[in-house]
JSON list of C-alpha atoms in Angstrom, two decimals:
[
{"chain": "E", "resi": 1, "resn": "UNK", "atom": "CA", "xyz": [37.22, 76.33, 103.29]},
{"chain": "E", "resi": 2, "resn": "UNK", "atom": "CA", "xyz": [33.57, 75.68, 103.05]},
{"chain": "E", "resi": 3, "resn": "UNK", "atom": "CA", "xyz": [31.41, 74.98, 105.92]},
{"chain": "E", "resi": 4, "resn": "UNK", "atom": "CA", "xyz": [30.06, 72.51, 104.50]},
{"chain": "E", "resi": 5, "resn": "UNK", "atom": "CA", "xyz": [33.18, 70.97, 103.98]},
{"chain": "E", "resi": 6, "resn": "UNK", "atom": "CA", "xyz": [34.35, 71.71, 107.73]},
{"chain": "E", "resi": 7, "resn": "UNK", "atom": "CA", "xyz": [31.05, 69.84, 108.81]},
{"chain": "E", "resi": 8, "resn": "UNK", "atom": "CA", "xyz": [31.90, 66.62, 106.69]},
{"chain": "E", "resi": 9, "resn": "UNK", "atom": "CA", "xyz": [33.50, 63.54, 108.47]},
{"chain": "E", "resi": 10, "resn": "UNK", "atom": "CA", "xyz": [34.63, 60.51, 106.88]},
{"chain": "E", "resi": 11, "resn": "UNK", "atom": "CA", "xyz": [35.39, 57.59, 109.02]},
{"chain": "E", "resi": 12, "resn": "UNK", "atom": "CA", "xyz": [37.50, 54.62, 108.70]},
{"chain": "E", "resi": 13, "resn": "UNK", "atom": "CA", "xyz": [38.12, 51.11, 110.46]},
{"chain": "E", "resi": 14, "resn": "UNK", "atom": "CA", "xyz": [41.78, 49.88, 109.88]},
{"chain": "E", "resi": 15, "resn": "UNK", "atom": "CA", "xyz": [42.66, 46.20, 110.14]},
{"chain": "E", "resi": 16, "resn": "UNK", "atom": "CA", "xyz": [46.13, 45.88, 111.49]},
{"chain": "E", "resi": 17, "resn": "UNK", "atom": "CA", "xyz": [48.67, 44.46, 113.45]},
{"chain": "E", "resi": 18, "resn": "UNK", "atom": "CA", "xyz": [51.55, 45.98, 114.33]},
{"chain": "E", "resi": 19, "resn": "UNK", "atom": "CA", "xyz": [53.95, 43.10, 113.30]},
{"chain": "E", "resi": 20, "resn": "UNK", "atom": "CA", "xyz": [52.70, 42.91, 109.77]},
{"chain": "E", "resi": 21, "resn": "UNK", "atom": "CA", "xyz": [55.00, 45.25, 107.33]},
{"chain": "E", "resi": 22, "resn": "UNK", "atom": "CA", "xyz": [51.89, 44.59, 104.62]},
{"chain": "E", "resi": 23, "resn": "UNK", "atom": "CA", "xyz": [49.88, 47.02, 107.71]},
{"chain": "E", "resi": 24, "resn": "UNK", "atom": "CA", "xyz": [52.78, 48.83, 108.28]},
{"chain": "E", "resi": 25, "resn": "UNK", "atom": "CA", "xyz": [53.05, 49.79, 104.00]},
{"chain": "E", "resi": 26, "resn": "UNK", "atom": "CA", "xyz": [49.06, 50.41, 103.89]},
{"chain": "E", "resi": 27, "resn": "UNK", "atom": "CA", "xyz": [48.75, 52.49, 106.73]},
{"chain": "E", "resi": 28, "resn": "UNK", "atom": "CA", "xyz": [51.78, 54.57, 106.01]},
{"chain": "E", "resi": 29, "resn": "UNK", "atom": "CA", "xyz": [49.90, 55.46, 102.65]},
{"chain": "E", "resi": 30, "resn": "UNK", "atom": "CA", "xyz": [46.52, 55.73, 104.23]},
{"chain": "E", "resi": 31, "resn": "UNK", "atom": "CA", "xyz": [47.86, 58.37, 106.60]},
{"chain": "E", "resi": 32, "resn": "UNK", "atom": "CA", "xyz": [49.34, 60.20, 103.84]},
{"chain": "E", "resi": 33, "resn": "UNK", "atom": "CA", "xyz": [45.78, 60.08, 101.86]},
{"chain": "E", "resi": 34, "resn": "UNK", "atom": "CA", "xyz": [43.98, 61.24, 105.26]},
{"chain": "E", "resi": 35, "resn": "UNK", "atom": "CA", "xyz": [46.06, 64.37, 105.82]},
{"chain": "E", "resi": 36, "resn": "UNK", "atom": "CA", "xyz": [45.64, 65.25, 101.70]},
{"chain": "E", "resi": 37, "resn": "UNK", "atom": "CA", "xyz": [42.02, 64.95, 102.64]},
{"chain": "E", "resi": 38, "resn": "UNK", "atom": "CA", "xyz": [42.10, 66.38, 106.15]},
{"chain": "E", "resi": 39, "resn": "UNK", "atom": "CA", "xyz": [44.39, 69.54, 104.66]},
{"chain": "E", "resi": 40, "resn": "UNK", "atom": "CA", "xyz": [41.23, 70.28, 102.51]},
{"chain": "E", "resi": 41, "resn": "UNK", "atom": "CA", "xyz": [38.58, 70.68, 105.73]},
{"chain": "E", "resi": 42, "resn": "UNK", "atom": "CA", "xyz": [37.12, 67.11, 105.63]},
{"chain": "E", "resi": 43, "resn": "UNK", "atom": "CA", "xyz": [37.51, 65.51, 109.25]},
{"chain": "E", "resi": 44, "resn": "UNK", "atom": "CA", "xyz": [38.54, 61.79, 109.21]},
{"chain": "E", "resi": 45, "resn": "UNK", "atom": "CA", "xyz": [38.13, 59.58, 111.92]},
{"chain": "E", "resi": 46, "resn": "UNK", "atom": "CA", "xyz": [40.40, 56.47, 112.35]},
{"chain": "E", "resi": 47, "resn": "UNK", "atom": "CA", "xyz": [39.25, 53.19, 114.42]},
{"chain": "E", "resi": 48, "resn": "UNK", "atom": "CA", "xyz": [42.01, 50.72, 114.85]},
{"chain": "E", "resi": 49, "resn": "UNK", "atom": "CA", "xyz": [40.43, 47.13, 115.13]},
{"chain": "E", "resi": 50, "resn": "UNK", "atom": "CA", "xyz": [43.15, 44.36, 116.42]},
{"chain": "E", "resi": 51, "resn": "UNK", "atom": "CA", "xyz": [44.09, 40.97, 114.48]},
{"chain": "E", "resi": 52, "resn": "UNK", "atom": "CA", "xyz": [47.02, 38.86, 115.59]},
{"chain": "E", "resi": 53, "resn": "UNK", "atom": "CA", "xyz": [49.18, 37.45, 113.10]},
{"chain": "E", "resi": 54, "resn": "UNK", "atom": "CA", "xyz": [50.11, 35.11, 115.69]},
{"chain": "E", "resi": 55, "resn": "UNK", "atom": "CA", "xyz": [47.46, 34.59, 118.15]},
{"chain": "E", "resi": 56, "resn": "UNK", "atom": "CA", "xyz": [48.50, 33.60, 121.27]},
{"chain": "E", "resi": 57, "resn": "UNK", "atom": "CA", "xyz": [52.11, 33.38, 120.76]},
{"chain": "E", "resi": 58, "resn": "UNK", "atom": "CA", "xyz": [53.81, 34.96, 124.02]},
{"chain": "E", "resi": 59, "resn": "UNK", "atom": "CA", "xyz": [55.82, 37.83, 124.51]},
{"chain": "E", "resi": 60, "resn": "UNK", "atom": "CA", "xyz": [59.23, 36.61, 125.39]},
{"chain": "E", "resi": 61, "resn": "UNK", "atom": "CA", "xyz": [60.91, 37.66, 122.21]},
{"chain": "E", "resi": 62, "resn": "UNK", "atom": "CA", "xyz": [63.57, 36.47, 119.78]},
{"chain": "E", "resi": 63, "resn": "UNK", "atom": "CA", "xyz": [65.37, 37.12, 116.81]},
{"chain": "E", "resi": 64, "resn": "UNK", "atom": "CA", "xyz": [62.64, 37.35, 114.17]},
{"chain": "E", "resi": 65, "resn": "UNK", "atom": "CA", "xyz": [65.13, 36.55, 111.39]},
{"chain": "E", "resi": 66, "resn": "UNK", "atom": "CA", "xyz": [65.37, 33.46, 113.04]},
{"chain": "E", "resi": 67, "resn": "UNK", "atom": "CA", "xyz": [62.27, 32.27, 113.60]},
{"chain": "E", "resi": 68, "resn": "UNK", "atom": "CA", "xyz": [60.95, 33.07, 110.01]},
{"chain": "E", "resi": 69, "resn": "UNK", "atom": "CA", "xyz": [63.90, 30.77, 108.68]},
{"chain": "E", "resi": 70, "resn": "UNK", "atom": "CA", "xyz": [62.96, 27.98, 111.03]},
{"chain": "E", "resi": 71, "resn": "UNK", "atom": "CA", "xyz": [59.64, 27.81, 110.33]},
{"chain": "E", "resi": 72, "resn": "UNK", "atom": "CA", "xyz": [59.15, 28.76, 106.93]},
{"chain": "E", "resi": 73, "resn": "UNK", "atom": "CA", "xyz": [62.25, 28.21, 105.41]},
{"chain": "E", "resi": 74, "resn": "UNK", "atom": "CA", "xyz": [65.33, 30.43, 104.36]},
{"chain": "E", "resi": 75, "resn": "UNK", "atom": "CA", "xyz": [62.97, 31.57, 101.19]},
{"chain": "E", "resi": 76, "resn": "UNK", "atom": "CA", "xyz": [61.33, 33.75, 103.85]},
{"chain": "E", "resi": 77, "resn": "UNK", "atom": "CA", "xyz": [64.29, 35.48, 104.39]},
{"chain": "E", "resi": 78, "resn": "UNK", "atom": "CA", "xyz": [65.21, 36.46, 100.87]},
{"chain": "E", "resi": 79, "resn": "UNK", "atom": "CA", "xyz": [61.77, 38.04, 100.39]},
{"chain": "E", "resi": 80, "resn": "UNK", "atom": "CA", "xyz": [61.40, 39.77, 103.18]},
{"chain": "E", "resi": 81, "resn": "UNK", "atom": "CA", "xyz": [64.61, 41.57, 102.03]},
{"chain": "E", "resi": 82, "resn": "UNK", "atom": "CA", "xyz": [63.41, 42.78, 98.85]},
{"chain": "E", "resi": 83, "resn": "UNK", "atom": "CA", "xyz": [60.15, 44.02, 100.65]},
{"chain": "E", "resi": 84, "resn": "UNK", "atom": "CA", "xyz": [62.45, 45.76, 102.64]},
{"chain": "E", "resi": 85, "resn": "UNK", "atom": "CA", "xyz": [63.93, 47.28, 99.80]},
{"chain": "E", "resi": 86, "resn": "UNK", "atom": "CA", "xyz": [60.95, 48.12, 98.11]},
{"chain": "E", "resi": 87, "resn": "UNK", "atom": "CA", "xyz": [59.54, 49.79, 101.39]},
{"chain": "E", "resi": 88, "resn": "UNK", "atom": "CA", "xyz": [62.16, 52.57, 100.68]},
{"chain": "E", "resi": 89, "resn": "UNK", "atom": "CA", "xyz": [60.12, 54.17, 97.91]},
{"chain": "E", "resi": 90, "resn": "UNK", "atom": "CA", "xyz": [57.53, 54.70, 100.70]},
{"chain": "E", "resi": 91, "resn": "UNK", "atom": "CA", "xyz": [59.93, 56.34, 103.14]},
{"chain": "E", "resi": 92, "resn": "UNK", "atom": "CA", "xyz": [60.13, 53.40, 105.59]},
{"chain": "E", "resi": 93, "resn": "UNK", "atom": "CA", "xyz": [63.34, 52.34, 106.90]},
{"chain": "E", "resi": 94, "resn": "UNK", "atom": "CA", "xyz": [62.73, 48.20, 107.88]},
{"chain": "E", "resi": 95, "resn": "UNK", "atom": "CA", "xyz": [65.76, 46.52, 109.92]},
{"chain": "E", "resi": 96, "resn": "UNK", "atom": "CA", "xyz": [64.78, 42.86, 109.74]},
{"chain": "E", "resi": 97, "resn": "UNK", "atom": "CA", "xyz": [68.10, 41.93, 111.48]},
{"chain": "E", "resi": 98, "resn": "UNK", "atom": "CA", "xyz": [67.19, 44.04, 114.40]},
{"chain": "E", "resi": 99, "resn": "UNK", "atom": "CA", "xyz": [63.27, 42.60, 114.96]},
{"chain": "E", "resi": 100, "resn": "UNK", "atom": "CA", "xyz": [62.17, 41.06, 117.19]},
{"chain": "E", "resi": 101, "resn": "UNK", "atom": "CA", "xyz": [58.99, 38.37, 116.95]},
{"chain": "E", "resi": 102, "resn": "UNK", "atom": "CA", "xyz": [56.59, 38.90, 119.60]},
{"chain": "E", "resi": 103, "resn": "UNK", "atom": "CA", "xyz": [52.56, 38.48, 120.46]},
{"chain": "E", "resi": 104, "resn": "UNK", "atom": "CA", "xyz": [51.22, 41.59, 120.08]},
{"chain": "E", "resi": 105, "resn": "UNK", "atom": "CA", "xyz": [47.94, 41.32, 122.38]},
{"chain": "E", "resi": 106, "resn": "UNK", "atom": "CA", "xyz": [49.54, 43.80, 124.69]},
{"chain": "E", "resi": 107, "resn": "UNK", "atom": "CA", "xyz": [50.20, 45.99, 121.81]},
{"chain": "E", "resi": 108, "resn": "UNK", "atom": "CA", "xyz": [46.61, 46.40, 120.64]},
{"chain": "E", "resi": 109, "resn": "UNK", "atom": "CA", "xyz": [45.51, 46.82, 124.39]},
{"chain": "E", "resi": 110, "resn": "UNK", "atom": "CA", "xyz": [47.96, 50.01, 124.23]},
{"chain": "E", "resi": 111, "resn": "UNK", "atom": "CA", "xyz": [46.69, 51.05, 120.91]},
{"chain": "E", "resi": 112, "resn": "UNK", "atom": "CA", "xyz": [42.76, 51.26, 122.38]},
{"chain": "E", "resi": 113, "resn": "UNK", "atom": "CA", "xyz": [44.33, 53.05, 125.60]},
{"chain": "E", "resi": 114, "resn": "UNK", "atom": "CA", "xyz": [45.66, 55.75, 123.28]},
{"chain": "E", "resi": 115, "resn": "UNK", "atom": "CA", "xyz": [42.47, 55.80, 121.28]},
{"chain": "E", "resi": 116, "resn": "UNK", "atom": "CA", "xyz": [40.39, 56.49, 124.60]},
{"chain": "E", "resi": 117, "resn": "UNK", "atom": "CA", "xyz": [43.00, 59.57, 124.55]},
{"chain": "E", "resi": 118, "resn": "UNK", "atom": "CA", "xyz": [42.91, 60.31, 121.24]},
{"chain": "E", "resi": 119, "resn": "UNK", "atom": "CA", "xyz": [45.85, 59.32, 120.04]},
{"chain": "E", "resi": 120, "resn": "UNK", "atom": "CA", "xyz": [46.01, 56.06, 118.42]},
{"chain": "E", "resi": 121, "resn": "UNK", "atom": "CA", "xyz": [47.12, 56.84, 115.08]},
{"chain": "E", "resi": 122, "resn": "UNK", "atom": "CA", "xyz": [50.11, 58.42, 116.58]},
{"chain": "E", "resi": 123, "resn": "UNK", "atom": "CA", "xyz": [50.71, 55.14, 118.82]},
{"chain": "E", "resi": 124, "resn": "UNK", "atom": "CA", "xyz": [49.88, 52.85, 116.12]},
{"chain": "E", "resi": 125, "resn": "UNK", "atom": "CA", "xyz": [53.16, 55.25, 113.86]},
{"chain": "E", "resi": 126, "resn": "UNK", "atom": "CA", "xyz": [54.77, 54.60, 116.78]},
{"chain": "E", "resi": 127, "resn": "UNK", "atom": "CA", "xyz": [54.44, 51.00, 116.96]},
{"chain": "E", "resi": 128, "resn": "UNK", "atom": "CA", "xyz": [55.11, 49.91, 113.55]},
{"chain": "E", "resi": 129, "resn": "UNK", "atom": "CA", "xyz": [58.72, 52.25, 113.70]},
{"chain": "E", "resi": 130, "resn": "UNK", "atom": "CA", "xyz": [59.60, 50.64, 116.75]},
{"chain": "E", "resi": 131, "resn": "UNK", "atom": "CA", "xyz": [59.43, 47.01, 115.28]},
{"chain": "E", "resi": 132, "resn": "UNK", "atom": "CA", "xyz": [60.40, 47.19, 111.93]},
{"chain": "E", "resi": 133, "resn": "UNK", "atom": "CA", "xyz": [63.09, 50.26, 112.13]},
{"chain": "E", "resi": 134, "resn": "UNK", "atom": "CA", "xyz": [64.11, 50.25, 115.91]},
{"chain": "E", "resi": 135, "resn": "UNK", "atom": "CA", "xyz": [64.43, 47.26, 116.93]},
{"chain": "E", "resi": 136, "resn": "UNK", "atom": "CA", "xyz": [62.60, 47.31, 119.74]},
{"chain": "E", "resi": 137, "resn": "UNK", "atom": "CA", "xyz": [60.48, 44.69, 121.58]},
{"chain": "E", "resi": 138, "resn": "UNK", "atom": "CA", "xyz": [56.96, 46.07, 121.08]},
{"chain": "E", "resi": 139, "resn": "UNK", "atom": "CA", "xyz": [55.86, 42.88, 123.22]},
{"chain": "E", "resi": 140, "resn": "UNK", "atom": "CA", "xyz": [58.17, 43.98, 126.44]},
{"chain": "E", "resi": 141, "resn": "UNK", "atom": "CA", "xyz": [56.09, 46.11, 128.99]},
{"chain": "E", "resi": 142, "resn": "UNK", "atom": "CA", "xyz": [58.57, 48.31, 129.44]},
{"chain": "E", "resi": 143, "resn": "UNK", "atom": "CA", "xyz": [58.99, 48.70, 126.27]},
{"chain": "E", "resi": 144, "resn": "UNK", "atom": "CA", "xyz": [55.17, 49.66, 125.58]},
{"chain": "E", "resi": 145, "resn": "UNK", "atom": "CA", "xyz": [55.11, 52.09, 128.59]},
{"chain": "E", "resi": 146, "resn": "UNK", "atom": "CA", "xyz": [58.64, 54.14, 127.16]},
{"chain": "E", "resi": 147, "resn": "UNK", "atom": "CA", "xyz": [56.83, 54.10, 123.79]},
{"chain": "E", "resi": 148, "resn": "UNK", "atom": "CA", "xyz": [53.50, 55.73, 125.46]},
{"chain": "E", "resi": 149, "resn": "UNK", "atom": "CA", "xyz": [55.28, 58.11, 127.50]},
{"chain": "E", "resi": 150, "resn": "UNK", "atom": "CA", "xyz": [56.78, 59.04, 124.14]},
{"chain": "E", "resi": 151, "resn": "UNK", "atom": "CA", "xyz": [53.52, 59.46, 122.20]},
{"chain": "E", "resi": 152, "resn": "UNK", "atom": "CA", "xyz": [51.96, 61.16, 125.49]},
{"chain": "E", "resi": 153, "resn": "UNK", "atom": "CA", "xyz": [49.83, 58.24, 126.07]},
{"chain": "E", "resi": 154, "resn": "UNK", "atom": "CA", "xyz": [49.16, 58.45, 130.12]},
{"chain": "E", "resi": 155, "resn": "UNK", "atom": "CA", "xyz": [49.21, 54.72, 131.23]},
{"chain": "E", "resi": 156, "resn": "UNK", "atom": "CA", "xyz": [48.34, 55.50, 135.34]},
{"chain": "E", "resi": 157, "resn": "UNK", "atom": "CA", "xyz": [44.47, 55.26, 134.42]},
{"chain": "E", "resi": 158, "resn": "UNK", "atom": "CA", "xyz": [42.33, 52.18, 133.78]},
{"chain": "E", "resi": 159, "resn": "UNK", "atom": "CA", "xyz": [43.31, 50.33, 130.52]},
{"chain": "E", "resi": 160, "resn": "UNK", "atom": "CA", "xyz": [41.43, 48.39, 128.48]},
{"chain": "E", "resi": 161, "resn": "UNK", "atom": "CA", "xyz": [41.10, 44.96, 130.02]},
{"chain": "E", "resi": 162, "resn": "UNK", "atom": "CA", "xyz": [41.97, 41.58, 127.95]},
{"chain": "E", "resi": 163, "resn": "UNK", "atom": "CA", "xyz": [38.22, 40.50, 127.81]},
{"chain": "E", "resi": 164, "resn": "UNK", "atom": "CA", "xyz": [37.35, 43.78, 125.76]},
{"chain": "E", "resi": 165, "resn": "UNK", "atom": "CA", "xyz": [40.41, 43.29, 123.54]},
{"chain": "E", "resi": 166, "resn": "UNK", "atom": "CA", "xyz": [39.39, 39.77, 123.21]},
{"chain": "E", "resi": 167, "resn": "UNK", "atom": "CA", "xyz": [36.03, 40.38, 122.44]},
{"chain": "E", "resi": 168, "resn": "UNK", "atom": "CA", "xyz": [37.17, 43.24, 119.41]},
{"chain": "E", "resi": 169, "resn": "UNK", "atom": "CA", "xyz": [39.66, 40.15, 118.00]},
{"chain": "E", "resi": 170, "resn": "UNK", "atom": "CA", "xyz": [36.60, 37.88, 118.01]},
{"chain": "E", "resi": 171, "resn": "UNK", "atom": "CA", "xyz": [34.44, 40.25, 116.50]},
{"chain": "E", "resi": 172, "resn": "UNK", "atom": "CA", "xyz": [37.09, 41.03, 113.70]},
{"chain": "E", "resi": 173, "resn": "UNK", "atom": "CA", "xyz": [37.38, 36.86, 113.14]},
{"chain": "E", "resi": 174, "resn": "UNK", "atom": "CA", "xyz": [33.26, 36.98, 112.81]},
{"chain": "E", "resi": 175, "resn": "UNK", "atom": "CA", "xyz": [33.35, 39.40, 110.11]},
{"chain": "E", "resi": 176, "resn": "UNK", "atom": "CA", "xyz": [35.32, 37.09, 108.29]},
{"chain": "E", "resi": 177, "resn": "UNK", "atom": "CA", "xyz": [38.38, 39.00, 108.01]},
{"chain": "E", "resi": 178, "resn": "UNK", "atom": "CA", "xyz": [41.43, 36.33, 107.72]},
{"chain": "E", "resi": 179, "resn": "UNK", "atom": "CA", "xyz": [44.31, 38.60, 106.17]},
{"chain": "E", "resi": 180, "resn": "UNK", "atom": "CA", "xyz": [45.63, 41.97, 106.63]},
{"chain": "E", "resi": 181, "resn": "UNK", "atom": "CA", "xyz": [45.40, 45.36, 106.29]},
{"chain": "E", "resi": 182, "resn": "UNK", "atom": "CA", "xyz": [41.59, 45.78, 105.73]},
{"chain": "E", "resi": 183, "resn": "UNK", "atom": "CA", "xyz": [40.50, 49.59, 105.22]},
{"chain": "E", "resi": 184, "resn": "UNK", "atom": "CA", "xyz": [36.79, 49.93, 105.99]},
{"chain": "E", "resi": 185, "resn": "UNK", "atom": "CA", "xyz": [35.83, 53.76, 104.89]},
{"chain": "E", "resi": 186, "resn": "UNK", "atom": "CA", "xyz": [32.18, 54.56, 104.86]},
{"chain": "E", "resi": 187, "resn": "UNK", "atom": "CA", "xyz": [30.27, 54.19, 101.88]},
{"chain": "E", "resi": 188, "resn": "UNK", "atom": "CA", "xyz": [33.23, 52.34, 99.66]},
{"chain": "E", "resi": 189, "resn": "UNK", "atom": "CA", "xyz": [34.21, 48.53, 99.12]},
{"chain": "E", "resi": 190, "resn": "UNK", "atom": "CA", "xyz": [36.23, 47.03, 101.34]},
{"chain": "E", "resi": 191, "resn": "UNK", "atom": "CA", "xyz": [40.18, 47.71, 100.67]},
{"chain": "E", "resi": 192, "resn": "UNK", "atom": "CA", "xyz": [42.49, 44.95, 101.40]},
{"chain": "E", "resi": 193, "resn": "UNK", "atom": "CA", "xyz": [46.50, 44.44, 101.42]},
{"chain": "E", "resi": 194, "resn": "UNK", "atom": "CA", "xyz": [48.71, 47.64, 101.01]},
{"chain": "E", "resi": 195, "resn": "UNK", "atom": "CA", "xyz": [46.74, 49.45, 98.74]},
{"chain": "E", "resi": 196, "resn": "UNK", "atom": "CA", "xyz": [48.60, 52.36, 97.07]},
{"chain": "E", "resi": 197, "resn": "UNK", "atom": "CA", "xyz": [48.08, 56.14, 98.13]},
{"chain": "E", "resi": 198, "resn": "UNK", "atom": "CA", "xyz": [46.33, 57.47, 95.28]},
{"chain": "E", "resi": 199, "resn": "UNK", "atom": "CA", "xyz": [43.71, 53.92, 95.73]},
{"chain": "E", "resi": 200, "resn": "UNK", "atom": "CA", "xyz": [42.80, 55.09, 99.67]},
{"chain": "E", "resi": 201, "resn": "UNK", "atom": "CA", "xyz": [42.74, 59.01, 99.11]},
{"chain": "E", "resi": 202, "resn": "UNK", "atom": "CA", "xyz": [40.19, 57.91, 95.81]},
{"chain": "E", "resi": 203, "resn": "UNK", "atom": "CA", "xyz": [38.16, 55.92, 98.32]},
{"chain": "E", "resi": 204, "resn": "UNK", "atom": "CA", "xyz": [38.20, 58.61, 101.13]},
{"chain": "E", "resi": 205, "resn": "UNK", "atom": "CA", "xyz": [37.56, 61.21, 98.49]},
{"chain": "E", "resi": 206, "resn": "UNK", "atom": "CA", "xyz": [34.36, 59.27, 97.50]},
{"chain": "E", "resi": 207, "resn": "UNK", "atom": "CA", "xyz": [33.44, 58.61, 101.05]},
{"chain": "E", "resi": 208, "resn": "UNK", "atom": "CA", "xyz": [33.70, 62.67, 101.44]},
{"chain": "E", "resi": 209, "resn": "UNK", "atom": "CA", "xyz": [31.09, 63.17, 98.52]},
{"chain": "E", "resi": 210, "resn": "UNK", "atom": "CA", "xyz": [28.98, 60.49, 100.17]},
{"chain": "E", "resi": 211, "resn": "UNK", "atom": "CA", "xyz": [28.60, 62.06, 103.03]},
{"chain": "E", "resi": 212, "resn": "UNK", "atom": "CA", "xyz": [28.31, 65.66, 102.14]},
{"chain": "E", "resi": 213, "resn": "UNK", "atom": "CA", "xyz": [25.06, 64.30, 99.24]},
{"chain": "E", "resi": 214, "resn": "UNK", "atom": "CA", "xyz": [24.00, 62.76, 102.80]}
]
């Protein structure tokens, strides 16, 4: 290892929500490409920025299954399936029938706690498992505090309030950014949707050489 290469830093903006199993697939393959890149001395720096999928929408919970089918019809259902199926190739393990549909504003406001620690991409894992695979009601506050205490995100400090968060979902909404996952690595094209592996650790790779020329 160079030290040239230990001085280079890429850095990266991700585009998520925690809901969306098109995130869930792209980051899962990002995080792969980062540690490829990562195991060869170049430091990469994540920023999670929020976007709802369903702004507003409150955090009571129910059977997502169920509330795909009755509001976009029982096609929803049978494709979600066979993303489900396909997600296996990438290691994930989605449980549709267990899911719950939830806001996720609470979510994201835990995601920038753990980034303040240094831990978001851990909580943001974390997140996405508990939703798709677990079952779990990533909207519940209970919920989000056993899920911190599992990442070793400490919650008895000052969070981020809801006018910050807001202000990151507006400024995400500004930059025109209407769909989901976005990957914003320095120096390369935007990425959008669940790009493959080899497609992210090409761009990071590139972003690398870009900023050891720099």
């Amino acid at each position: 290892m160079t030290q040239q290469a230990q001085r280079t830093t890429v850095r990266a903006e991700i585009v998520l929500d925690v809901i969306c199993v098109h995130s869930y697939l792209g980051y899962t393959r990002f995080a792969r490409a980062a540690e490829r890149l990562r195991a060869s001395g170049v430091a990469v720096e994540v920023d999670f920025l929020p976007f709802e999928l369903a702004p507003g929408a409150g955090t009571v919970g129910a059977p997502l299954l169920e509330v795909l089918e009755r509001t976009f019809g029982p096609q929803a259902v049978a494709g979600i399936s066979q993303l489900a199926a396909a997600a296996t190739q990438d290691g994930l393990d989605l449980h549709y029938e267990r899911a719950v549909a939830t806001g996720t504003f609470e979510a994201h406001q835990l995601i920038a706690l753990a980034a303040a620690q240094g831990r978001a991409e851990q909580m943001v894992e974390r997140l996405f498992r508990a939703h798709f695979t677990d079952g779990l009601h990533i909207g519940d506050a209970a919920t989000l505090a056993a899920l911190a205490a599992e990442v070793g995100v400490r919650t008895d400090g000052a969070a981020p309030g809801p006018e910050q968060l807001q202000a990151r979902l507006d400024l995400v909404r500004r930059r025109g950014i209407t769909s989901i996952p976005v990957f914003l690595i320095d120096g390369v094209p935007p990425l959008t949707g669940s790009q493959s592996e080899s497609a992210l650790f090409a761009a990071l790779q590139a972003a690398a050489g870009a900023a050891r020329t720099a």
